[in-house]
PDB file of C-alpha atoms in Angstrom:
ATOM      1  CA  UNK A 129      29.402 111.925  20.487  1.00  0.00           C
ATOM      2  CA  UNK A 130      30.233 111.079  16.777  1.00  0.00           C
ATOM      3  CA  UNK A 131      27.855 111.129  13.885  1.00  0.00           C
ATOM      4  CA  UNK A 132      26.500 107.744  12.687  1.00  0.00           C
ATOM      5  CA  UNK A 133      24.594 108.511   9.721  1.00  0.00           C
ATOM      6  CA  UNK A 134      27.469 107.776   6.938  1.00  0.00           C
ATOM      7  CA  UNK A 135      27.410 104.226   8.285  1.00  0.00           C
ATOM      8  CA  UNK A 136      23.790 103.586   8.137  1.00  0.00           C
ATOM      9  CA  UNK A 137      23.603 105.142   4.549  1.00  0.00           C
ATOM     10  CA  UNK A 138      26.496 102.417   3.019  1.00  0.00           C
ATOM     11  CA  UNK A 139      25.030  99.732   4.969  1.00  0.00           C
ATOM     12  CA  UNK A 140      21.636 100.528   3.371  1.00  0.00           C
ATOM     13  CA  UNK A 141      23.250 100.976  -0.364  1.00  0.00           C
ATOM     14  CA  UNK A 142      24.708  97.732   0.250  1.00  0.00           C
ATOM     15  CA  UNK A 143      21.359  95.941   1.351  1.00  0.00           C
ATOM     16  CA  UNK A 144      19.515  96.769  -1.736  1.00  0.00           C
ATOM     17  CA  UNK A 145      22.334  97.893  -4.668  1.00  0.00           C
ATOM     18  CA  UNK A 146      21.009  94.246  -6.359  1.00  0.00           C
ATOM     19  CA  UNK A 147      17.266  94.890  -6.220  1.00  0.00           C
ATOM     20  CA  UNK A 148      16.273  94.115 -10.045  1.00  0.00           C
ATOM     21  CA  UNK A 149      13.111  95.336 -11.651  1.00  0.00           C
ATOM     22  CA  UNK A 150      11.900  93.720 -15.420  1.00  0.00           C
ATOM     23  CA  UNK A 151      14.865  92.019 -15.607  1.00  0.00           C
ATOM     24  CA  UNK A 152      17.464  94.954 -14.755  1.00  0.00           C
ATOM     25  CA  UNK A 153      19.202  95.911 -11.828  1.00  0.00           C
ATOM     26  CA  UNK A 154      17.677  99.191 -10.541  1.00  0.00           C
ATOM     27  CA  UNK A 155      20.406 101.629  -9.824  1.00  0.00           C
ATOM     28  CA  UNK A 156      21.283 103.167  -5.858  1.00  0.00           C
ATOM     29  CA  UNK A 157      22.413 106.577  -5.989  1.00  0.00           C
ATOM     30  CA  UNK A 158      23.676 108.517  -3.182  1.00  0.00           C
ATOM     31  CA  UNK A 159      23.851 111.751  -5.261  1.00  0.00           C
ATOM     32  CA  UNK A 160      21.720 111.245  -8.959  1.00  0.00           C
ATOM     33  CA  UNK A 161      23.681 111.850 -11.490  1.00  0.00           C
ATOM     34  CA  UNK A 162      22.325 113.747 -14.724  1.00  0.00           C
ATOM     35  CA  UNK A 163      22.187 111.210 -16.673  1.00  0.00           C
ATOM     36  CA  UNK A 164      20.703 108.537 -14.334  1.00  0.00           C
ATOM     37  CA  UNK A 165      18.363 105.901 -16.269  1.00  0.00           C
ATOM     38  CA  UNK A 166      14.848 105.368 -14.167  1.00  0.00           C
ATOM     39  CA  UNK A 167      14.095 103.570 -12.368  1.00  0.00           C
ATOM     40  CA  UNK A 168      16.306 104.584  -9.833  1.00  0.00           C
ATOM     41  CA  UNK A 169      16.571 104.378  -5.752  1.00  0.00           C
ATOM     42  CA  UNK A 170      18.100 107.691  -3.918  1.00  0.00           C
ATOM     43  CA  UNK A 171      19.634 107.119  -0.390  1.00  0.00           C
ATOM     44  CA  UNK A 172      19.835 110.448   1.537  1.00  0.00           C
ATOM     45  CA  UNK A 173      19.856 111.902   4.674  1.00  0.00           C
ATOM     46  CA  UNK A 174      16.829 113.241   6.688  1.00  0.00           C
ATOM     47  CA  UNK A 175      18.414 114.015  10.502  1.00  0.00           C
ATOM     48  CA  UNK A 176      20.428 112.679  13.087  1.00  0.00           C
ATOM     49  CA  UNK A 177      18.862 113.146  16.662  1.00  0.00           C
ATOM     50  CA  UNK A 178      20.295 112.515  20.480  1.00  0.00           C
ATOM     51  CA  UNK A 179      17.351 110.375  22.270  1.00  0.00           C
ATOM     52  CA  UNK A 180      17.368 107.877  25.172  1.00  0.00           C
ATOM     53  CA  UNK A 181      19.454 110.197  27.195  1.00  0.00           C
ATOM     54  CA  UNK A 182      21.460 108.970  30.003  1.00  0.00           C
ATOM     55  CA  UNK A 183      24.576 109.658  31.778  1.00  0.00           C
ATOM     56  CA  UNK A 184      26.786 107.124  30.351  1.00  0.00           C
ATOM     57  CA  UNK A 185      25.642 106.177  26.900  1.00  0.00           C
ATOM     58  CA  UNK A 186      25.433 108.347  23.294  1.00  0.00           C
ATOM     59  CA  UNK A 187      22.442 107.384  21.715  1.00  0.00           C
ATOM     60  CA  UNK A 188      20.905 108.458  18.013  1.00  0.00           C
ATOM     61  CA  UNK A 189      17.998 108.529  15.930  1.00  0.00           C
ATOM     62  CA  UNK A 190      19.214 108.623  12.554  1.00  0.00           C
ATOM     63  CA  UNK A 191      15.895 109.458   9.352  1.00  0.00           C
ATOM     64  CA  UNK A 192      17.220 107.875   6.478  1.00  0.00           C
ATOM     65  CA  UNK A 193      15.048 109.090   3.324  1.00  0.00           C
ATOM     66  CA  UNK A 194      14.428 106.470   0.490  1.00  0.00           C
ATOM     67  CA  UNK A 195      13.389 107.085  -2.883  1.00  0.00           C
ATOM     68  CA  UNK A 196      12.416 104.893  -5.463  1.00  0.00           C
ATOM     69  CA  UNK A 197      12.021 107.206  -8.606  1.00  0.00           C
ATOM     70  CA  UNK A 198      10.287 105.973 -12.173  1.00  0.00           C
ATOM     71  CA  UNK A 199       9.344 107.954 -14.706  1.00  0.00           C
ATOM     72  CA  UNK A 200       6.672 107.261 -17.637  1.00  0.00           C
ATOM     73  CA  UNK A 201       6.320 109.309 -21.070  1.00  0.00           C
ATOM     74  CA  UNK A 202       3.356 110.796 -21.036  1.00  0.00           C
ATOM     75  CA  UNK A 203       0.045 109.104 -19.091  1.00  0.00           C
ATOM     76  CA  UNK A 204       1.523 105.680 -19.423  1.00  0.00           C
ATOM     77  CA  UNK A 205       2.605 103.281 -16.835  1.00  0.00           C
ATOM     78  CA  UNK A 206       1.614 104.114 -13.269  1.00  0.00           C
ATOM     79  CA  UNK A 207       2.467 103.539  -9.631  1.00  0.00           C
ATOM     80  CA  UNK A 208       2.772  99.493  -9.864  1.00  0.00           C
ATOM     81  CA  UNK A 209       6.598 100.125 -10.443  1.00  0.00           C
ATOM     82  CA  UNK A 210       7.066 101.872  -7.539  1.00  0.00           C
ATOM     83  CA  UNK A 211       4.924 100.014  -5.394  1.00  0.00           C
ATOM     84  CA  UNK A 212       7.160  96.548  -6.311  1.00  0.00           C
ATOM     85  CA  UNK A 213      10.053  98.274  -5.770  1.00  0.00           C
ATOM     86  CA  UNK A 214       9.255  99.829  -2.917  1.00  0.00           C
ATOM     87  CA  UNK A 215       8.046  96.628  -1.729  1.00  0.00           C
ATOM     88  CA  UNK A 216      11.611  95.061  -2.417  1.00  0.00           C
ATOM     89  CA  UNK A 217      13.438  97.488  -0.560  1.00  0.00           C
ATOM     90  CA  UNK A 218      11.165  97.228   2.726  1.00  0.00           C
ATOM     91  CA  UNK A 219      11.629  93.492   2.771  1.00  0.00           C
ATOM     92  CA  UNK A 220      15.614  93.763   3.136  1.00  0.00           C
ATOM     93  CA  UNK A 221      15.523  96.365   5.330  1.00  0.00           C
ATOM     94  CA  UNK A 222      12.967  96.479   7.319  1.00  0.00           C
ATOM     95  CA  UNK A 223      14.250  93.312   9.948  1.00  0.00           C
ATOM     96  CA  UNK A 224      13.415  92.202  13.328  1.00  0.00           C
ATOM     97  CA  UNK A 225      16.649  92.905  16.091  1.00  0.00           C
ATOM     98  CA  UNK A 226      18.748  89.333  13.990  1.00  0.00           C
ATOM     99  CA  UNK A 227      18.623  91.397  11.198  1.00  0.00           C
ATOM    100  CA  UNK A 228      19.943  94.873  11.862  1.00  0.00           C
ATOM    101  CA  UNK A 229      22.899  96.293  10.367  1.00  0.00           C
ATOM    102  CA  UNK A 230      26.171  95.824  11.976  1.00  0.00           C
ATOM    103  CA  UNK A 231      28.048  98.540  12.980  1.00  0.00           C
ATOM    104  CA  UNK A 232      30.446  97.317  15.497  1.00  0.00           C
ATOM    105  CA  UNK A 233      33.291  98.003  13.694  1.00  0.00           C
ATOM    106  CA  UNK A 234      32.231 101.718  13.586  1.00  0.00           C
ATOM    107  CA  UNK A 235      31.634 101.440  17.380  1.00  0.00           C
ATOM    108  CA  UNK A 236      28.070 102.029  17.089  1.00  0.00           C
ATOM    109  CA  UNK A 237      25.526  99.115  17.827  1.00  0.00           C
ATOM    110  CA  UNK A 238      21.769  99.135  16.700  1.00  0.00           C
ATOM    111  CA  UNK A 239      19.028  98.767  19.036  1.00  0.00           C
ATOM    112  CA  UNK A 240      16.301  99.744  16.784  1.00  0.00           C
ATOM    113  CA  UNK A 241      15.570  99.909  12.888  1.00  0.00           C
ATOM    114  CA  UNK A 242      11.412 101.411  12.429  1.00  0.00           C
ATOM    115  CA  UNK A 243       9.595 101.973   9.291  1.00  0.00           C
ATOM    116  CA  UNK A 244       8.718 105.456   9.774  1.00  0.00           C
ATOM    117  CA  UNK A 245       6.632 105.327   7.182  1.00  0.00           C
ATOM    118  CA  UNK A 246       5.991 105.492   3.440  1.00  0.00           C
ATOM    119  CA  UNK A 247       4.722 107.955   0.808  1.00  0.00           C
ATOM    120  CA  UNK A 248       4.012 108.113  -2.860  1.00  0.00           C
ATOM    121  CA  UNK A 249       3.866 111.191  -5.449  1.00  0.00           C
ATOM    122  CA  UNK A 250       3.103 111.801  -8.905  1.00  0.00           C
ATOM    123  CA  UNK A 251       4.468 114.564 -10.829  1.00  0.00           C
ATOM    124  CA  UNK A 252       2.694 115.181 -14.299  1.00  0.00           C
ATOM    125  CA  UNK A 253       5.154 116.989 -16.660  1.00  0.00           C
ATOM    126  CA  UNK A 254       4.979 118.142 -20.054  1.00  0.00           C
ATOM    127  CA  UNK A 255       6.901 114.640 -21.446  1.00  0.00           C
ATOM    128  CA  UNK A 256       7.005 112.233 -18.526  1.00  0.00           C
ATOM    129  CA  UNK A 257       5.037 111.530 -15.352  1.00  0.00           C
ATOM    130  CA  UNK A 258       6.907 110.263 -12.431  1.00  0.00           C
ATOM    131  CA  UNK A 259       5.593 107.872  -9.660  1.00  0.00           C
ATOM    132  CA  UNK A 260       7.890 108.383  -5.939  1.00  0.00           C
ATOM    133  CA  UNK A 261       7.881 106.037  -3.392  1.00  0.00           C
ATOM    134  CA  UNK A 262       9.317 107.756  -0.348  1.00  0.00           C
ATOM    135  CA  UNK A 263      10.344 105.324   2.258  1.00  0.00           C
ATOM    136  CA  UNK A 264      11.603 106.852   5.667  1.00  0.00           C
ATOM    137  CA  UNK A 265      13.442 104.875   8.149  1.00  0.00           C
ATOM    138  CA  UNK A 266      14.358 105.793  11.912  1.00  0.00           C
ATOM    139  CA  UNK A 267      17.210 103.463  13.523  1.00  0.00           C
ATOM    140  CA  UNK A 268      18.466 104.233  16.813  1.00  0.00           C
ATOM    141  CA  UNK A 269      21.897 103.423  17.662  1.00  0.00           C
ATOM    142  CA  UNK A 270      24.369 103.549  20.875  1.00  0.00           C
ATOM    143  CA  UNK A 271      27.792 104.706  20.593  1.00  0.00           C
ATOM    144  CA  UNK A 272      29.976 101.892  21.890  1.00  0.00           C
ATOM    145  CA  UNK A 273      33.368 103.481  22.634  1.00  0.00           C
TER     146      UNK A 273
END
């Protein structure tokens, strides 16, 4: 068996590294840097899990965690941001079985890409308050070779 979740993660970046809020491209990190400018989205990894279990094939649930990060000084702005982003990123990736990613040329095919869900947070600081839309995403995929 051989780990999938690399794959998923760059064909996710890829989907949604042009999604543009107020006129700017929003930025895709993998790993934030320091000095990243909000708002931002944050691809990670949740878990990979062995499911649909038979005696010939390797399949995988892969969690993908997605976070779409903006920040506020003070008590302006609010959660509209993250909502619209949020909303962006769920409408490329979140596709009926034409539209899943394509991962034959990692030997892995995709027979299932689910919303898992998604959550919001706001964190009040001293300077800034920050609205969090966590997206979570479970695809399933079957090791082809």
């Amino acid at each position: 068996m051989r780990e999938a979740m690399h794959h998923i993660r760059q064909k996710i970046y890829n989907a949604i590294d042009n999604i543009t809020y107020s006129g700017s491209v929003v930025p895709v990190y993998n790993r934030v840097p320091t000095n990243a400018t909000h708002p931002y989205i944050w691809i990670h990894s949740v878990s990979t899990n062995e499911v649909d279990q038979n005696a010939s094939k390797y399949c995988l649930e892969v969690i993908t965690r997605i976070e779409v990060i903006t920040r506020f000084d003070g008590d302006q702005g609010g959660d509209l941001a993250a909502n619209l982003i949020v909303s962006d990123v769920l409408s490329l990736l979140r596709t009926r079985a034409s539209g899943y990613y394509d991962l034959s040329a990692n030997n892995f095919s995709v027979y299932t890409n689910v919303l898992d869900g998604v959550t919001y947070e706001q964190i009040d600081r001293d300077d800034h308050t920050y609205f969090t839309g966590i997206i979570e995403m479970a695809t399933r995929v079957e090791q082809t070779s």
